[in-house]
Amino acid sequence: MARIPVETLPKTFQDTVNFTRRLGIRYIWIDAICIVQGDEKNWLHESAKMCDVYGHAHLTLASAHSPDSEGGLYSRVDPPVHIAVPIHGSEYNLLTRKTLSIYFCNHIGSTRFLRNWIFL
């Protein structure tokens, strides 16, 4: 398997790689990299595995506020909320935004929720 230099990735993917490294998670799935874009046959083959990808993920990230892969993983819409999350026997303090569920409900039909899904 070839390595992709992090600095060559779009901002959202760079943020995600850095975030997961800080958690000690070694492997990630970024669909825009792992599925050949514009190849319907490859998409049909890989998308059939999504239930397993979701089902075995430690964490799922979505850059819901970003209009594209250059917008970054993080947003500054609300003050962050601190949450303690156990991962691999250790507890990590994560930050989240209170209004994510409201934002998600208001934008469920948006194309933003059809891309940039990342599974750990």
Short mmCIF file of N, CA and C in Angstrom, two decimals:
data_model
loop_
_atom_site.label_atom_id
_atom_site.label_comp_id
_atom_site.label_asym_id
_atom_site.label_seq_id
_atom_site.Cartn_x
_atom_site.Cartn_y
_atom_site.Cartn_z
N MET A 1 0.85 -1.17 0.00
CA MET A 1 0.00 0.00 0.00
C MET A 1 0.89 1.23 0.00
N ALA A 2 0.61 2.19 -0.86
CA ALA A 2 1.41 3.41 -0.98
C ALA A 2 1.01 4.42 0.09
N ARG A 3 1.98 5.20 0.51
CA ARG A 3 1.72 6.29 1.45
C ARG A 3 1.44 7.56 0.66
N ILE A 4 0.52 8.36 1.18
CA ILE A 4 0.22 9.65 0.58
C ILE A 4 0.75 10.71 1.53
N PRO A 5 1.65 11.59 1.07
CA PRO A 5 2.14 12.65 1.96
C PRO A 5 0.98 13.53 2.45
N VAL A 6 0.87 13.70 3.75
CA VAL A 6 -0.25 14.44 4.35
C VAL A 6 -0.35 15.85 3.76
N GLU A 7 0.79 16.49 3.54
CA GLU A 7 0.76 17.87 3.06
C GLU A 7 0.20 18.02 1.65
N THR A 8 0.04 16.91 0.91
CA THR A 8 -0.55 16.97 -0.42
C THR A 8 -2.07 16.83 -0.40
N LEU A 9 -2.63 16.50 0.76
CA LEU A 9 -4.08 16.29 0.89
C LEU A 9 -4.82 17.62 1.06
N PRO A 10 -6.11 17.66 0.72
CA PRO A 10 -6.93 18.84 1.00
C PRO A 10 -6.98 19.11 2.51
N LYS A 11 -7.28 20.32 2.91
CA LYS A 11 -7.26 20.75 4.32
C LYS A 11 -8.09 19.85 5.23
N THR A 12 -9.29 19.48 4.83
CA THR A 12 -10.14 18.64 5.67
C THR A 12 -9.48 17.30 5.94
N PHE A 13 -8.86 16.72 4.94
CA PHE A 13 -8.19 15.43 5.11
C PHE A 13 -6.95 15.57 5.99
N GLN A 14 -6.20 16.66 5.80
CA GLN A 14 -5.04 16.92 6.66
C GLN A 14 -5.48 17.03 8.13
N ASP A 15 -6.53 17.81 8.37
CA ASP A 15 -7.05 17.96 9.74
C ASP A 15 -7.44 16.60 10.32
N THR A 16 -8.06 15.77 9.50
CA THR A 16 -8.52 14.46 9.95
C THR A 16 -7.36 13.54 10.28
N VAL A 17 -6.35 13.52 9.43
CA VAL A 17 -5.17 12.69 9.70
C VAL A 17 -4.50 13.14 11.00
N ASN A 18 -4.34 14.45 11.17
CA ASN A 18 -3.72 14.97 12.39
C ASN A 18 -4.57 14.65 13.63
N PHE A 19 -5.88 14.76 13.52
CA PHE A 19 -6.79 14.46 14.62
C PHE A 19 -6.68 12.99 15.03
N THR A 20 -6.72 12.10 14.04
CA THR A 20 -6.67 10.67 14.35
C THR A 20 -5.31 10.26 14.89
N ARG A 21 -4.26 10.87 14.40
CA ARG A 21 -2.93 10.57 14.95
C ARG A 21 -2.85 10.94 16.42
N ARG A 22 -3.44 12.06 16.78
CA ARG A 22 -3.43 12.48 18.19
C ARG A 22 -4.20 11.51 19.07
N LEU A 23 -5.18 10.81 18.50
CA LEU A 23 -5.93 9.80 19.24
C LEU A 23 -5.21 8.45 19.25
N GLY A 24 -4.15 8.34 18.48
CA GLY A 24 -3.43 7.07 18.41
C GLY A 24 -4.07 6.07 17.46
N ILE A 25 -4.92 6.54 16.59
CA ILE A 25 -5.58 5.67 15.61
C ILE A 25 -4.73 5.65 14.35
N ARG A 26 -4.33 4.45 13.96
CA ARG A 26 -3.35 4.31 12.89
C ARG A 26 -3.96 4.30 11.49
N TYR A 27 -5.14 3.71 11.32
CA TYR A 27 -5.73 3.57 10.00
C TYR A 27 -7.04 4.35 9.91
N ILE A 28 -7.24 4.98 8.77
CA ILE A 28 -8.50 5.69 8.53
C ILE A 28 -8.99 5.37 7.12
N TRP A 29 -10.27 5.56 6.94
CA TRP A 29 -10.92 5.40 5.64
C TRP A 29 -11.48 6.76 5.27
N ILE A 30 -11.00 7.30 4.17
CA ILE A 30 -11.55 8.54 3.62
C ILE A 30 -12.12 8.15 2.26
N ASP A 31 -13.43 8.20 2.13
CA ASP A 31 -14.03 7.64 0.92
C ASP A 31 -13.55 8.32 -0.35
N ALA A 32 -13.29 9.61 -0.31
CA ALA A 32 -12.84 10.32 -1.51
C ALA A 32 -11.45 9.86 -1.96
N ILE A 33 -10.72 9.20 -1.07
CA ILE A 33 -9.42 8.64 -1.42
C ILE A 33 -9.53 7.13 -1.68
N CYS A 34 -10.31 6.45 -0.87
CA CYS A 34 -10.39 4.99 -0.95
C CYS A 34 -11.33 4.49 -2.04
N ILE A 35 -12.23 5.33 -2.50
CA ILE A 35 -13.12 4.97 -3.61
C ILE A 35 -12.70 5.81 -4.80
N VAL A 36 -12.49 5.17 -5.94
CA VAL A 36 -12.08 5.89 -7.14
C VAL A 36 -13.21 6.83 -7.54
N GLN A 37 -12.94 8.12 -7.50
CA GLN A 37 -13.96 9.12 -7.80
C GLN A 37 -14.31 9.12 -9.28
N GLY A 38 -15.61 9.14 -9.58
CA GLY A 38 -16.08 9.16 -10.96
C GLY A 38 -16.14 7.78 -11.60
N ASP A 39 -15.85 6.73 -10.84
CA ASP A 39 -15.87 5.36 -11.36
C ASP A 39 -17.06 4.64 -10.73
N GLU A 40 -18.17 4.58 -11.46
CA GLU A 40 -19.39 4.01 -10.91
C GLU A 40 -19.23 2.55 -10.50
N LYS A 41 -18.49 1.77 -11.29
CA LYS A 41 -18.27 0.36 -10.96
C LYS A 41 -17.53 0.23 -9.62
N ASN A 42 -16.48 1.03 -9.43
CA ASN A 42 -15.73 0.99 -8.18
C ASN A 42 -16.61 1.45 -7.02
N TRP A 43 -17.40 2.51 -7.25
CA TRP A 43 -18.28 3.01 -6.20
C TRP A 43 -19.29 1.94 -5.78
N LEU A 44 -19.89 1.26 -6.75
CA LEU A 44 -20.85 0.20 -6.42
C LEU A 44 -20.20 -0.91 -5.61
N HIS A 45 -18.99 -1.29 -5.99
CA HIS A 45 -18.26 -2.34 -5.27
C HIS A 45 -17.94 -1.89 -3.85
N GLU A 46 -17.36 -0.71 -3.69
CA GLU A 46 -16.94 -0.23 -2.37
C GLU A 46 -18.13 0.18 -1.49
N SER A 47 -19.14 0.79 -2.07
CA SER A 47 -20.28 1.24 -1.26
C SER A 47 -21.04 0.06 -0.66
N ALA A 48 -20.93 -1.11 -1.29
CA ALA A 48 -21.57 -2.31 -0.74
C ALA A 48 -20.94 -2.71 0.59
N LYS A 49 -19.74 -2.23 0.87
CA LYS A 49 -19.03 -2.55 2.11
C LYS A 49 -19.27 -1.51 3.22
N MET A 50 -20.03 -0.47 2.93
CA MET A 50 -20.16 0.64 3.88
C MET A 50 -20.78 0.22 5.21
N CYS A 51 -21.67 -0.75 5.20
CA CYS A 51 -22.26 -1.23 6.45
C CYS A 51 -21.16 -1.76 7.37
N ASP A 52 -20.22 -2.50 6.81
CA ASP A 52 -19.10 -3.02 7.61
C ASP A 52 -18.18 -1.90 8.05
N VAL A 53 -17.95 -0.95 7.16
CA VAL A 53 -17.08 0.18 7.52
C VAL A 53 -17.70 0.96 8.68
N TYR A 54 -18.98 1.31 8.57
CA TYR A 54 -19.67 2.00 9.66
C TYR A 54 -19.69 1.14 10.92
N GLY A 55 -20.03 -0.11 10.75
CA GLY A 55 -20.21 -1.00 11.90
C GLY A 55 -18.96 -1.28 12.70
N HIS A 56 -17.80 -1.17 12.07
CA HIS A 56 -16.55 -1.45 12.76
C HIS A 56 -15.74 -0.19 13.06
N ALA A 57 -16.30 0.96 12.81
CA ALA A 57 -15.59 2.22 13.05
C ALA A 57 -15.52 2.52 14.55
N HIS A 58 -14.39 3.02 15.00
CA HIS A 58 -14.26 3.53 16.36
C HIS A 58 -14.94 4.89 16.46
N LEU A 59 -14.90 5.64 15.37
CA LEU A 59 -15.37 7.02 15.34
C LEU A 59 -15.67 7.39 13.91
N THR A 60 -16.72 8.16 13.70
CA THR A 60 -17.05 8.65 12.37
C THR A 60 -17.01 10.17 12.40
N LEU A 61 -16.30 10.76 11.45
CA LEU A 61 -16.18 12.21 11.36
C LEU A 61 -16.81 12.69 10.07
N ALA A 62 -17.43 13.86 10.12
CA ALA A 62 -17.97 14.49 8.92
C ALA A 62 -17.71 15.99 9.01
N SER A 63 -17.21 16.56 7.95
CA SER A 63 -16.97 18.00 7.93
C SER A 63 -18.24 18.69 7.42
N ALA A 64 -19.28 18.62 8.21
CA ALA A 64 -20.62 19.06 7.81
C ALA A 64 -20.71 20.55 7.49
N HIS A 65 -19.88 21.36 8.11
CA HIS A 65 -19.96 22.81 7.89
C HIS A 65 -19.24 23.25 6.63
N SER A 66 -18.37 22.41 6.09
CA SER A 66 -17.49 22.80 5.00
C SER A 66 -18.15 22.58 3.64
N PRO A 67 -18.04 23.54 2.73
CA PRO A 67 -18.63 23.36 1.40
C PRO A 67 -17.84 22.41 0.51
N ASP A 68 -16.57 22.12 0.88
CA ASP A 68 -15.75 21.21 0.08
C ASP A 68 -14.60 20.66 0.93
N SER A 69 -13.72 19.90 0.34
CA SER A 69 -12.65 19.26 1.10
C SER A 69 -11.55 20.21 1.54
N GLU A 70 -11.59 21.44 1.12
CA GLU A 70 -10.60 22.43 1.54
C GLU A 70 -11.06 23.26 2.74
N GLY A 71 -12.29 23.08 3.19
CA GLY A 71 -12.83 23.90 4.27
C GLY A 71 -12.34 23.54 5.66
N GLY A 72 -11.73 22.38 5.80
CA GLY A 72 -11.22 21.95 7.10
C GLY A 72 -12.25 21.16 7.88
N LEU A 73 -11.76 20.47 8.89
CA LEU A 73 -12.60 19.62 9.73
C LEU A 73 -13.32 20.42 10.81
N TYR A 74 -12.72 21.52 11.23
CA TYR A 74 -13.20 22.25 12.40
C TYR A 74 -14.04 23.46 12.00
N SER A 75 -14.96 23.84 12.90
CA SER A 75 -15.77 25.04 12.68
C SER A 75 -15.71 25.90 13.92
N ARG A 76 -16.18 27.11 13.80
CA ARG A 76 -16.19 28.04 14.93
C ARG A 76 -17.58 28.65 15.12
N VAL A 77 -18.61 27.85 14.96
CA VAL A 77 -19.97 28.38 15.06
C VAL A 77 -20.45 28.58 16.49
N ASP A 78 -20.06 27.75 17.41
CA ASP A 78 -20.49 27.83 18.80
C ASP A 78 -19.29 27.56 19.70
N PRO A 79 -19.39 27.97 20.96
CA PRO A 79 -18.33 27.58 21.90
C PRO A 79 -18.29 26.06 22.00
N PRO A 80 -17.10 25.48 22.11
CA PRO A 80 -17.00 24.02 22.16
C PRO A 80 -17.52 23.44 23.47
N VAL A 81 -17.97 22.21 23.39
CA VAL A 81 -18.41 21.44 24.55
C VAL A 81 -17.38 20.33 24.75
N HIS A 82 -16.89 20.17 25.97
CA HIS A 82 -15.89 19.14 26.27
C HIS A 82 -16.60 17.83 26.62
N ILE A 83 -16.16 16.74 26.01
CA ILE A 83 -16.73 15.42 26.26
C ILE A 83 -15.56 14.45 26.49
N ALA A 84 -15.66 13.64 27.53
CA ALA A 84 -14.66 12.60 27.78
C ALA A 84 -15.09 11.33 27.05
N VAL A 85 -14.21 10.78 26.21
CA VAL A 85 -14.53 9.62 25.40
C VAL A 85 -13.48 8.54 25.62
N PRO A 86 -13.90 7.32 26.01
CA PRO A 86 -12.92 6.23 26.16
C PRO A 86 -12.62 5.59 24.81
N ILE A 87 -11.33 5.49 24.47
CA ILE A 87 -10.89 4.86 23.22
C ILE A 87 -9.68 4.00 23.55
N HIS A 88 -9.74 2.74 23.19
CA HIS A 88 -8.63 1.80 23.41
C HIS A 88 -8.17 1.82 24.87
N GLY A 89 -9.08 1.87 25.81
CA GLY A 89 -8.73 1.80 27.22
C GLY A 89 -8.23 3.10 27.83
N SER A 90 -8.15 4.16 27.05
CA SER A 90 -7.75 5.47 27.57
C SER A 90 -8.89 6.45 27.38
N GLU A 91 -8.90 7.49 28.20
CA GLU A 91 -9.95 8.49 28.09
C GLU A 91 -9.38 9.75 27.43
N TYR A 92 -10.08 10.24 26.41
CA TYR A 92 -9.67 11.44 25.68
C TYR A 92 -10.72 12.51 25.87
N ASN A 93 -10.28 13.74 25.99
CA ASN A 93 -11.19 14.87 26.05
C ASN A 93 -11.35 15.41 24.65
N LEU A 94 -12.57 15.34 24.12
CA LEU A 94 -12.87 15.83 22.78
C LEU A 94 -13.74 17.08 22.89
N LEU A 95 -13.68 17.87 21.85
CA LEU A 95 -14.53 19.05 21.77
C LEU A 95 -15.57 18.81 20.69
N THR A 96 -16.78 19.25 20.93
CA THR A 96 -17.83 19.15 19.93
C THR A 96 -18.65 20.44 19.99
N ARG A 97 -19.58 20.57 19.10
CA ARG A 97 -20.44 21.76 19.05
C ARG A 97 -21.85 21.37 19.42
N LYS A 98 -22.49 22.19 20.23
CA LYS A 98 -23.85 21.89 20.67
C LYS A 98 -24.83 21.81 19.52
N THR A 99 -24.69 22.66 18.53
CA THR A 99 -25.71 22.78 17.49
C THR A 99 -25.55 21.82 16.33
N LEU A 100 -24.65 20.86 16.43
CA LEU A 100 -24.45 19.96 15.31
C LEU A 100 -25.74 19.25 14.91
N SER A 101 -26.50 18.74 15.87
CA SER A 101 -27.72 18.03 15.52
C SER A 101 -28.74 18.96 14.88
N ILE A 102 -28.81 20.19 15.34
CA ILE A 102 -29.73 21.16 14.73
C ILE A 102 -29.26 21.47 13.31
N TYR A 103 -27.98 21.70 13.16
CA TYR A 103 -27.42 21.97 11.83
C TYR A 103 -27.68 20.80 10.91
N PHE A 104 -27.45 19.60 11.41
CA PHE A 104 -27.66 18.40 10.61
C PHE A 104 -29.11 18.31 10.16
N CYS A 105 -30.04 18.51 11.06
CA CYS A 105 -31.47 18.42 10.73
C CYS A 105 -31.86 19.45 9.69
N ASN A 106 -31.29 20.65 9.78
CA ASN A 106 -31.62 21.71 8.84
C ASN A 106 -31.00 21.50 7.46
N HIS A 107 -29.98 20.66 7.37
CA HIS A 107 -29.25 20.49 6.12
C HIS A 107 -29.22 19.04 5.64
N ILE A 108 -30.15 18.22 6.10
CA ILE A 108 -30.11 16.80 5.79
C ILE A 108 -30.19 16.55 4.29
N GLY A 109 -30.84 17.39 3.54
CA GLY A 109 -30.93 17.21 2.09
C GLY A 109 -29.74 17.77 1.34
N SER A 110 -28.82 18.39 2.04
CA SER A 110 -27.67 19.02 1.42
C SER A 110 -26.71 17.99 0.85
N THR A 111 -26.04 18.35 -0.23
CA THR A 111 -25.01 17.47 -0.80
C THR A 111 -23.82 17.34 0.14
N ARG A 112 -23.73 18.20 1.14
CA ARG A 112 -22.63 18.11 2.10
C ARG A 112 -22.64 16.78 2.84
N PHE A 113 -23.79 16.16 2.93
CA PHE A 113 -23.88 14.89 3.64
C PHE A 113 -23.74 13.69 2.70
N LEU A 114 -23.32 13.96 1.47
CA LEU A 114 -23.09 12.89 0.51
C LEU A 114 -21.60 12.69 0.27
N ARG A 115 -20.73 13.37 1.03
CA ARG A 115 -19.29 13.29 0.81
C ARG A 115 -18.54 13.54 2.11
N ASN A 116 -17.24 13.34 2.05
CA ASN A 116 -16.34 13.61 3.18
C ASN A 116 -16.64 12.80 4.42
N TRP A 117 -17.13 11.58 4.28
CA TRP A 117 -17.30 10.71 5.42
C TRP A 117 -15.98 10.00 5.69
N ILE A 118 -15.59 9.98 6.92
CA ILE A 118 -14.30 9.42 7.30
C ILE A 118 -14.52 8.44 8.43
N PHE A 119 -14.01 7.22 8.28
CA PHE A 119 -14.22 6.18 9.28
C PHE A 119 -12.90 5.77 9.87
N LEU A 120 -12.89 5.56 11.20
CA LEU A 120 -11.67 5.22 11.90
C LEU A 120 -11.80 3.85 12.51
#
